[in-house]
Coordinates of C-alpha atoms in Angstrom, one line a residue:
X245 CA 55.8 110.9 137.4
X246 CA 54.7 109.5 133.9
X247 CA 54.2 113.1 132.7
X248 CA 57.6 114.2 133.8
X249 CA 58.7 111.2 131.8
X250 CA 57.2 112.5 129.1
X251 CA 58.0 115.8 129.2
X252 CA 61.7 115.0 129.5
X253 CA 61.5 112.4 126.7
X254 CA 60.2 115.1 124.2
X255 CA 62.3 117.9 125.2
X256 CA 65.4 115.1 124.3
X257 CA 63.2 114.4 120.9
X258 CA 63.0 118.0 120.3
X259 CA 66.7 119.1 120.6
X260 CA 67.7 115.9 118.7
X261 CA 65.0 117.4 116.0
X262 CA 67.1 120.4 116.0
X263 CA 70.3 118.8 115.3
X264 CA 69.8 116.7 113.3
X265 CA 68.1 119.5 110.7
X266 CA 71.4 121.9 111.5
X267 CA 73.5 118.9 110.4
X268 CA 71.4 118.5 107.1
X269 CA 71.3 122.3 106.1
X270 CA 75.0 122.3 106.5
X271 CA 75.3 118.8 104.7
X272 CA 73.4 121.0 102.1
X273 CA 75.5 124.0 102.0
X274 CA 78.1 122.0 101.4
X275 CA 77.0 120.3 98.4
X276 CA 75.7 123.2 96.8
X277 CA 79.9 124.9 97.5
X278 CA 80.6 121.5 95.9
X279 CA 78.4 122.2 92.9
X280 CA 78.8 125.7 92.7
X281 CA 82.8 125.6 92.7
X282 CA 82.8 122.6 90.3
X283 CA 80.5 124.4 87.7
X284 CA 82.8 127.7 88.2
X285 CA 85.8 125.9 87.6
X286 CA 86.0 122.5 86.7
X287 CA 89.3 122.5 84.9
X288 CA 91.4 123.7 88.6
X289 CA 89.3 121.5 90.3
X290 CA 90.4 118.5 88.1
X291 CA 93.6 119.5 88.2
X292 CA 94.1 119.5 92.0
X293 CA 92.3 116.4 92.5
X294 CA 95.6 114.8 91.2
X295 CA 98.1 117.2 93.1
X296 CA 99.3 114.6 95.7
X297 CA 99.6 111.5 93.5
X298 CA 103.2 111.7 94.6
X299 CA 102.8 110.5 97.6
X300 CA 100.0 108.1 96.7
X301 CA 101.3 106.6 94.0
X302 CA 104.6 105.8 95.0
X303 CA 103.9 104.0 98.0
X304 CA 100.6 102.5 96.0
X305 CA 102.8 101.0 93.5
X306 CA 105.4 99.9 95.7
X307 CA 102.9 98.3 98.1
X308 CA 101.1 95.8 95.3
X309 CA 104.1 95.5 93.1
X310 CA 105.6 91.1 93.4
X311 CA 108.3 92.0 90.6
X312 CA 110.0 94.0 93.9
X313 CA 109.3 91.2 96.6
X314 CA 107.6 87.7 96.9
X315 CA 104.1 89.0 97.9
X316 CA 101.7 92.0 97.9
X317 CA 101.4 94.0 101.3
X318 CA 98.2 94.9 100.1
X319 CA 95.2 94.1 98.1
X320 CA 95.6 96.8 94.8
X321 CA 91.7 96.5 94.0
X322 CA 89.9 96.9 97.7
X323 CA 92.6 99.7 98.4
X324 CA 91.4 101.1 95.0
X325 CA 88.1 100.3 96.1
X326 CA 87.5 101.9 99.9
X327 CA 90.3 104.8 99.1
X328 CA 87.9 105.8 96.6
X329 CA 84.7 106.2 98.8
X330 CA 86.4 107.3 101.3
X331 CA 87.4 110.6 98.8
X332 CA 83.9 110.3 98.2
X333 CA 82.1 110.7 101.4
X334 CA 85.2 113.1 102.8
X335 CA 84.7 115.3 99.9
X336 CA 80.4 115.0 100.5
X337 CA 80.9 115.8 104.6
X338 CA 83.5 118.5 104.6
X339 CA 83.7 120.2 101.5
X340 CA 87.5 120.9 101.4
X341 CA 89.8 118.9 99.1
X342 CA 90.9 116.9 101.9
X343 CA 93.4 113.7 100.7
X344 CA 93.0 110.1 101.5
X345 CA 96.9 109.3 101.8
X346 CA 99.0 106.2 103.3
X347 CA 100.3 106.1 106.5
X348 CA 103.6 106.8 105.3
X349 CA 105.7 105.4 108.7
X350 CA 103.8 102.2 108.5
X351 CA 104.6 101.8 104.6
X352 CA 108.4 102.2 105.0
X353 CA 108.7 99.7 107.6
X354 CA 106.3 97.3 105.4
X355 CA 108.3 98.2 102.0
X356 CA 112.2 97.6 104.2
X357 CA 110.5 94.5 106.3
X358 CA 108.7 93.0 103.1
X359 CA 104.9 93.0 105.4
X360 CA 102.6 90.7 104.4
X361 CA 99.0 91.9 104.2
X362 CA 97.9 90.3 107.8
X363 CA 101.5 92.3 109.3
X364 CA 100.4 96.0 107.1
X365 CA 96.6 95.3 108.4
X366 CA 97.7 94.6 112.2
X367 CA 99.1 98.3 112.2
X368 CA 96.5 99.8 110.6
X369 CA 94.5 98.8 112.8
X370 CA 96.5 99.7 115.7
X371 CA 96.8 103.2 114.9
X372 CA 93.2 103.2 114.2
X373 CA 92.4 101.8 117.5
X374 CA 94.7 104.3 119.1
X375 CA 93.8 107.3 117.1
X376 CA 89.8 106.5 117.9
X377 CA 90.4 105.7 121.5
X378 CA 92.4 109.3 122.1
X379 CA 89.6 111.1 120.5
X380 CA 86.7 109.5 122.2
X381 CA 88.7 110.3 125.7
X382 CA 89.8 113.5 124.4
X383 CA 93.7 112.5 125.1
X384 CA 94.0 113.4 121.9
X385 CA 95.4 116.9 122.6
X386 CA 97.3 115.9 125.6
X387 CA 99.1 113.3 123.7
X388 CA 100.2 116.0 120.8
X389 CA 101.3 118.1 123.7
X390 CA 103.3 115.9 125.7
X391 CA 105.5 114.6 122.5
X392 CA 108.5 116.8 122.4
X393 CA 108.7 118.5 118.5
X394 CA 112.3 117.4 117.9
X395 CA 110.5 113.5 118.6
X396 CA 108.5 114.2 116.0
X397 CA 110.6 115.7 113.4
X398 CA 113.1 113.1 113.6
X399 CA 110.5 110.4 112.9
X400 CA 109.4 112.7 110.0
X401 CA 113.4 112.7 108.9
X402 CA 113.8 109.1 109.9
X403 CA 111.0 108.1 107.8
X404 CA 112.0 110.4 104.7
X405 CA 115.5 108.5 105.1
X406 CA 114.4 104.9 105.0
X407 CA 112.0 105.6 101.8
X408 CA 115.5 107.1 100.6
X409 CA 117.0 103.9 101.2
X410 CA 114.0 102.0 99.4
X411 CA 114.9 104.0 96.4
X412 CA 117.8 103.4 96.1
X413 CA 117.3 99.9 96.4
X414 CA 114.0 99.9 93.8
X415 CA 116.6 101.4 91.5
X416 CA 119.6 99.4 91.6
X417 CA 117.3 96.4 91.0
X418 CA 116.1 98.0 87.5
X419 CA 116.7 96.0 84.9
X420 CA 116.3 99.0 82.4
X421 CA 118.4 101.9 84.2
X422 CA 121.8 102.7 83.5
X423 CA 124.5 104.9 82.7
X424 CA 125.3 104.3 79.1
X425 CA 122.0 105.6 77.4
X426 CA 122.0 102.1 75.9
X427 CA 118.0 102.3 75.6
X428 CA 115.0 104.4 75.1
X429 CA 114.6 103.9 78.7
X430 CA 117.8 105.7 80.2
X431 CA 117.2 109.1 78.9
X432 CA 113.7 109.3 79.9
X433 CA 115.2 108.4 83.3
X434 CA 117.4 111.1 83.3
X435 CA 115.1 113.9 82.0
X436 CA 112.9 112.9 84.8
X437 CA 115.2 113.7 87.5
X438 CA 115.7 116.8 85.6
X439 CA 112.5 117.4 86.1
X440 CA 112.4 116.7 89.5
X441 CA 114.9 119.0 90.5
X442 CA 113.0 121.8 88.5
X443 CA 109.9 121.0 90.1
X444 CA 111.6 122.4 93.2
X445 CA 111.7 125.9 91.9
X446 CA 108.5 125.7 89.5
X447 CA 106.5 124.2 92.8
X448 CA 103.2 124.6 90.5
X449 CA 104.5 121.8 87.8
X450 CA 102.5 118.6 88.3
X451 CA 105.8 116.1 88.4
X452 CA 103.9 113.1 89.7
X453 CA 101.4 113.3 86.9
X454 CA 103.9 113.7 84.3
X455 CA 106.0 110.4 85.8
X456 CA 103.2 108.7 86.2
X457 CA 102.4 109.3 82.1
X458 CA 106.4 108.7 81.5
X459 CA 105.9 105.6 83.1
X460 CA 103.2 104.5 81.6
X461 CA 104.6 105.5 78.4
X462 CA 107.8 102.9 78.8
X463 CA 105.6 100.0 79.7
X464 CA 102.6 100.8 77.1
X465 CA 104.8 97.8 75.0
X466 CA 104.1 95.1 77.8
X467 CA 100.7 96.2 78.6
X468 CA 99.8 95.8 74.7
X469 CA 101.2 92.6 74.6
X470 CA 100.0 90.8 78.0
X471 CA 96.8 93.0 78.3
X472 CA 94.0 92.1 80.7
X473 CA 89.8 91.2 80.1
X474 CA 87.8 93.7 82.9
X475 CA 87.9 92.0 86.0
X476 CA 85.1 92.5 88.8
X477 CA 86.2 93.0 92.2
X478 CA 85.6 89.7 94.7
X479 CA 86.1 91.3 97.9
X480 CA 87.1 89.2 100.9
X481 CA 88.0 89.2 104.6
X482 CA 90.6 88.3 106.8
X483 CA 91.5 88.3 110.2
X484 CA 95.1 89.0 111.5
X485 CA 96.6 86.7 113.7
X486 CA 97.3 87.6 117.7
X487 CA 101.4 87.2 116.6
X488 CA 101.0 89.3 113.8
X489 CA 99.6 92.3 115.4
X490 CA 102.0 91.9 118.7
X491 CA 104.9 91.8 116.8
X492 CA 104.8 93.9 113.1
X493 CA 101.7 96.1 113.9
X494 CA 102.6 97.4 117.2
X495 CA 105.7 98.0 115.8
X496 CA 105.1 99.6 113.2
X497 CA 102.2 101.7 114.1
X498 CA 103.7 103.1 116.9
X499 CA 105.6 105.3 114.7
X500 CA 102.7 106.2 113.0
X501 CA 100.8 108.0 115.8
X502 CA 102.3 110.7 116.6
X503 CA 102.7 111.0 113.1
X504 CA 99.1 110.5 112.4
X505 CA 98.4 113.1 115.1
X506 CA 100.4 116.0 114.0
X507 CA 100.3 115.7 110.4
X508 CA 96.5 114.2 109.6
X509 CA 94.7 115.6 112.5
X510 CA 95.9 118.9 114.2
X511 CA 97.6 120.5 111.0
X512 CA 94.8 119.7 108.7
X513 CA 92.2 121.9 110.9
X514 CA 94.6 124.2 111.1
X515 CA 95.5 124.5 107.5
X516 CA 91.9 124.2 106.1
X517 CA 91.0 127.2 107.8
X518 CA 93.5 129.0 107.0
X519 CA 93.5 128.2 103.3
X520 CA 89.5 128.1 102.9
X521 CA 88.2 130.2 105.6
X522 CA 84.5 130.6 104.1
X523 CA 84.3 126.8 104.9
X524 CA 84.0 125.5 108.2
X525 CA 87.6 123.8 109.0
X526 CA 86.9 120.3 110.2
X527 CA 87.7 120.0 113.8
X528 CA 91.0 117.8 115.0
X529 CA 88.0 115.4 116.6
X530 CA 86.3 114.4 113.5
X531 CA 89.5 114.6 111.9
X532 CA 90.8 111.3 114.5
X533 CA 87.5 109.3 114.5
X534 CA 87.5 109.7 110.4
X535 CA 91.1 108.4 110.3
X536 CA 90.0 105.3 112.8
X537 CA 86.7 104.9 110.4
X538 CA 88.7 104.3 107.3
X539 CA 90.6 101.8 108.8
X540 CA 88.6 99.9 110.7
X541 CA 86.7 99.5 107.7
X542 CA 88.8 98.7 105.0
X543 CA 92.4 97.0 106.5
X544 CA 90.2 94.0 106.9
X545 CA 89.7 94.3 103.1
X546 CA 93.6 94.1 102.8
X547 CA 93.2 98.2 102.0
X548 CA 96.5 100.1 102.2
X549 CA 96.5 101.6 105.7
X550 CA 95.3 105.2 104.9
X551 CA 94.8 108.9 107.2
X552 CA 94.7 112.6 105.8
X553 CA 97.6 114.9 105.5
X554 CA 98.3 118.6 105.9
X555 CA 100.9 118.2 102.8
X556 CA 98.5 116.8 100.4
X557 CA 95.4 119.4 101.3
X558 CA 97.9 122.1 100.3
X559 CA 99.4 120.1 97.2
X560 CA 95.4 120.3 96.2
X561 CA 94.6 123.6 96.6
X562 CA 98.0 125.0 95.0
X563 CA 96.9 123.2 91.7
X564 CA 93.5 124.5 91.9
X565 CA 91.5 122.5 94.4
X566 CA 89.0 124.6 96.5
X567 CA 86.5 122.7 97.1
X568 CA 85.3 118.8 98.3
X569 CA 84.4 118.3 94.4
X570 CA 88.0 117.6 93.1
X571 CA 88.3 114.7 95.7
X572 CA 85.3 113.4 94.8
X573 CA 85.9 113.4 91.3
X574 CA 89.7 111.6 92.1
X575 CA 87.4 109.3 94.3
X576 CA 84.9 108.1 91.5
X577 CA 88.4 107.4 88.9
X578 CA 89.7 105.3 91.9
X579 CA 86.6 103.2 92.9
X580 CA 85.7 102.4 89.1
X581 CA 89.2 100.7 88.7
X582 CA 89.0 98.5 91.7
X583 CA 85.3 97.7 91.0
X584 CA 86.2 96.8 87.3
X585 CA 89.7 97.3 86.4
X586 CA 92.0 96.1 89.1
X587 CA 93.4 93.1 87.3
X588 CA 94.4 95.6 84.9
X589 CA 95.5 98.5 87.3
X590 CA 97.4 95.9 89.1
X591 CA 99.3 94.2 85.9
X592 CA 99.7 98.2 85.0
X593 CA 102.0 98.8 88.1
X594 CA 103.4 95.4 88.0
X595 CA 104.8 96.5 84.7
X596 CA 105.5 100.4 85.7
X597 CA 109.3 100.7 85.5
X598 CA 111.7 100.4 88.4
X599 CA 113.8 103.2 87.6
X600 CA 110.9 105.9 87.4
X601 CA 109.5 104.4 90.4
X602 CA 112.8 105.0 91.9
X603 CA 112.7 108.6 91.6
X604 CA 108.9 109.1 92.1
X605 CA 109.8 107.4 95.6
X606 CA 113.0 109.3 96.1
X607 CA 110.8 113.0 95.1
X608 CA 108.1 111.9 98.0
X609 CA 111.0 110.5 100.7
X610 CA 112.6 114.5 100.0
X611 CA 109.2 115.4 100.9
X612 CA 108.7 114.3 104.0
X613 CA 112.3 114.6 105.1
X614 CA 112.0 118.1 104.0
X615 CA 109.7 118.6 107.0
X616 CA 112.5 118.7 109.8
X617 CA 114.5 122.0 108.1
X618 CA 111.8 123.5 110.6
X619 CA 113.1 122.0 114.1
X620 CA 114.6 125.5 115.2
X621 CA 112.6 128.2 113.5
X622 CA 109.3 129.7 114.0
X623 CA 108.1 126.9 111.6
X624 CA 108.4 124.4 115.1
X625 CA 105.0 124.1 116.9
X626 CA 106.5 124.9 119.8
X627 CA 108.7 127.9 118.9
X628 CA 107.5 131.8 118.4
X629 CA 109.1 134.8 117.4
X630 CA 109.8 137.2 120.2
X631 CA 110.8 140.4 120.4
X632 CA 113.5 141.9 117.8
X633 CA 113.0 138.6 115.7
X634 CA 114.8 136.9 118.7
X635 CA 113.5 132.8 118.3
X636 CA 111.5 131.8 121.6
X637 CA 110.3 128.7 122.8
X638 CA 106.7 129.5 123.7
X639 CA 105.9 130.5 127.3
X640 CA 105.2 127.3 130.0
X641 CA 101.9 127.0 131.8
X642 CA 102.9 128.3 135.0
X643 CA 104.3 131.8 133.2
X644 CA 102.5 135.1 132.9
X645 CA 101.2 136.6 129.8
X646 CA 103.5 139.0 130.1
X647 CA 107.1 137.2 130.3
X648 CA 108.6 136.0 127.1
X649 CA 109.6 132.2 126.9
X650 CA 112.9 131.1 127.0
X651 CA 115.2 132.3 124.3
X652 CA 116.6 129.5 121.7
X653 CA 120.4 129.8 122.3
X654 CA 123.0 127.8 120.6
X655 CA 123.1 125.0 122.7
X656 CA 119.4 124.2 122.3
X657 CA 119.6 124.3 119.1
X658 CA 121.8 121.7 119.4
X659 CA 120.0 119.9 121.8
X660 CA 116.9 119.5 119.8
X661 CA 119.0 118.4 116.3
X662 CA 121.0 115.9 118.6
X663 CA 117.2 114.3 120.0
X664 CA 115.8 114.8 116.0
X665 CA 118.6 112.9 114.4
X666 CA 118.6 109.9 117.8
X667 CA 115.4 109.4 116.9
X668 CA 116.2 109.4 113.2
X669 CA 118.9 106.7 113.6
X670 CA 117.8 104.7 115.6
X671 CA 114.8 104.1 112.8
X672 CA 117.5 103.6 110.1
X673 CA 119.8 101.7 112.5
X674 CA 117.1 99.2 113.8
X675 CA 114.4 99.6 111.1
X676 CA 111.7 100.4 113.6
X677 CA 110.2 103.4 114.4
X678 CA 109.7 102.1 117.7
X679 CA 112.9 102.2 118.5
X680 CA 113.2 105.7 117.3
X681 CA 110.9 106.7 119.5
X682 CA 111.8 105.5 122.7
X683 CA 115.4 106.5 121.6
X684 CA 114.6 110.1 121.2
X685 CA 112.4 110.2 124.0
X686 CA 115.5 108.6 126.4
X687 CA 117.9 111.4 124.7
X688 CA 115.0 114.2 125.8
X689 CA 114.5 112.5 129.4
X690 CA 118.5 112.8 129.9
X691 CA 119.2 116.6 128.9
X692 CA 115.6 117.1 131.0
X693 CA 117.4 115.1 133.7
X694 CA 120.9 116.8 133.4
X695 CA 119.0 120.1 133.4
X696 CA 117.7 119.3 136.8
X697 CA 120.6 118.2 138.4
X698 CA 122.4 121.1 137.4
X699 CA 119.7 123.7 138.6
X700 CA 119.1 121.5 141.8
X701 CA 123.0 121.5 142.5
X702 CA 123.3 125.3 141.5
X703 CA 120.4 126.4 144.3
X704 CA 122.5 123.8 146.6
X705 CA 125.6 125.7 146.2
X706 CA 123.8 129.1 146.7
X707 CA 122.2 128.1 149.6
X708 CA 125.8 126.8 151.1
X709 CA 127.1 130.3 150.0
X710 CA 124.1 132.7 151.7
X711 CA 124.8 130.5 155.4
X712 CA 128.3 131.0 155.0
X713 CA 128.5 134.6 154.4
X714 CA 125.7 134.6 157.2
X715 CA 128.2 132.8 159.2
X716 CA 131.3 135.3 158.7
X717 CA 129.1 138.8 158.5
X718 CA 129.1 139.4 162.1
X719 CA 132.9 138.5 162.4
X720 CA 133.9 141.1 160.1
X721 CA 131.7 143.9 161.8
X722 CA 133.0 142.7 165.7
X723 CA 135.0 145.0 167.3

């Protein structure tokens, strides 16, 4: 009995041996792909490590900035701090250029609803609970199949619309913008939405990097003046209250999920193989328990509530990224500012002008809002291209391989814009992506609903039409 014990016990040593050297030869192919890329082309690599400062900036800025509202929804130098290793140590375990982004859904509702950091924590760590709990249950791929696409893209739209809205409002409280070109700062506001709307064509210009240097440039006066000693960062803890996370986080973060799901988890595997298909594509599992890692770590911290994003990985690798070395690189500039610079990053975007802000929020709202132009072509998850470039919704599980799915005629087209824009307003109506949910999922449930009494009172009829013609076939044969 003991020697069966022991037997068993090394045989469980043994293949535990064996994985854990797999795991350490591929940790050390990737950091030799690291190297190697880096040392090939350092300049690209540089250069996409800053491709999807729209996003991050914006919202970064926005978050920590007391000029706009009463308090910070976020601490600037722990987000600085833990955004920054968590570049790193993505960058060192997967080797792709993969992004360490906000959870956009959760920072429009804290930017319209003025969070505190307690209310921006609580649904960070909500979606992180979620997230973590899905993949460790593996509901993770049910719950991305069961959420209708036109759900989805109108929380993408109604998320894109509210940042809109934020714009507008960052913009109209600018002390420096205006019409009349009265100042040096008007012009550079206008050739900066120039350059916006050229970026749209010329998709390789970095826009975000040259706003964030115009930006810079305007307040270079005020820094000068009310410049800041180094300051070390004092981390601390917090805990958020029971209210705090029942009201705001759930909230909040329940817009985030299936957000979260598509965008950071399923279409980043996707997209990093196809992009880099000599590196092996991170799977949609380690892509949900990294996204709960990051922020059950750092949202105590008072970090900006952070996941990964499909949008970002291919803003990197069109400006050059190809490897887990730009990310790292971005990571190390990020962690030496909040571990010695924050005071000074944080008076920097407390001084960063409205109106530029404005339009670097406005240029990442078009992006995500940009997403839902997809809703009824072969762009949709859950449309295909049939036969004769005839648009398809893809088969259902009880069909054969052989029969096509049903074809996408005009009236479910229409369908699936009227659920996308429900959901869409009832975010900008209420402010809560909650709401938008349940509200596009009520609008899908009906037309479901109407489809079934229709089909069920259709067979009824057919059924009442066979027994009578039954009834009166042998009366019209009598004799």
């Amino acid at each position: 009995m003991a020697e069966g014990e022991g037997n068993r016990l090394s045989r469980i040593t043994t293949k535990v041996g064996i994985a854990l050297r797999s795991q350490f030869q591929q940790f050390k192919r990737t950091q030799l792909y690291n190297l190697n890329t880096f040392r090939q082309q350092p300049l690209q690599e540089i250069s996409g490590s800053f491709g999807d400062l729209g996003t991050l900036l914006p919202i970064l800025i926005a978050y920590t900035d007391k000029n706009r509202s009463s308090h910070s929804g976020i601490d600037l130098s722990s987000t600085l701090v833990f955004t920054g290793l968590f570049n790193i140590i993505t960058g060192l375990i997967w080797g792709i250029p993969l992004p360490v982004q906000p959870m956009k859904a959760i920072a429009a509702v804290a930017l319209t609803r003025h969070f505190h950091k307690e209310e921006v924590a609580s649904a960070g760590l909500f979606v992180a609970a979620s997230i973590g709990l899905l993949s460790a249950t593996g509901l993770l791929g049910w719950f991305n199949r069961r959420i209708p696409i036109p759900i989805i893209k109108g929380i993408q739209i109604g998320v894109g619309l509210s940042l809109f809205s934020y714009a507008g409002t960052v913009l109209s409280k600018s002390e420096q913008y205006g019409w009349e070109f009265s100042d040096m700062h008007d012009p550079i506001v206008f050739l900066a939405f120039l350059g916006l709307l050229a970026s749209m064509t010329f998709r390789k210009v970095p826009m975000a990097l040259i706003l964030l240097f115009m930006g810079i440039f305007v307040a270079l006066p005020s820094l000068i003046r009310n410049s800041s000693a180094l300051s070390i960062w004092r981390p601390y803890t917090f805990i958020p209250s029971f209210t705090s996370f029942l009201n705001e986080g759930i909230s909040a973060g329940l817009g985030q999920i299936p957000l979260t799901t598509l965008n950071s988890i399923i279409a980043v595997s996707a997209l990093s193989a196809d992009l880099l298909p000599n590196v092996a594509a991170p799977t949609p599992t380690g892509m949900g328990f990294s996204v709960t890692a990051m922020n059950l770590v750092g949202c105590w911290f008072g970090s900006m509530p952070v996941c990964h994003g499909s949008g970002g990985l291919a803003a990197q690798y069109r400006f050059g990224a190809r490897s887990g070395a730009s990310v790292i690189f971005l990571g190390l500039i990020k962690l030496l500012l909040g571990l010695f610079a924050g005071r000074f990053a944080n008076q920097s975007f407390q001084e960063f002008p409205n109106a530029i802000l404005g339009i670097m929020i406005f240029a990442a709202a078009l992006e995500i809002a940009n997403v839902g132009e997809t809703l009824n072509t072969i762009g949709a998850r859950d449309l295909m291209e049939g036969k004769d470039g005839i648009i398809t919704a893809l088969p259902r599980a009880n069909q054969k391989d052989d029969e096509p799915g049903d074809e996408l005629t005009s009236e479910m087209r229409t369908r699936r814009w009227t659920v996308t824009f429900v959901t869409a307003g009832g975010i900008l109506t209420f402010k809560n992506d909650a709401v938008g949910f349940i509200a596009g999922m009520l609008c899908h449930c009906s037309y479901q609903l109407h489809d079934r009494i229709v089909a069920r009172r259709t067979q009824r009829e057919g059924t009442i039409r066979l027994e009578d013609d039954g009834g009166r076939a042998p009366l019209a044969g009598a004799p």
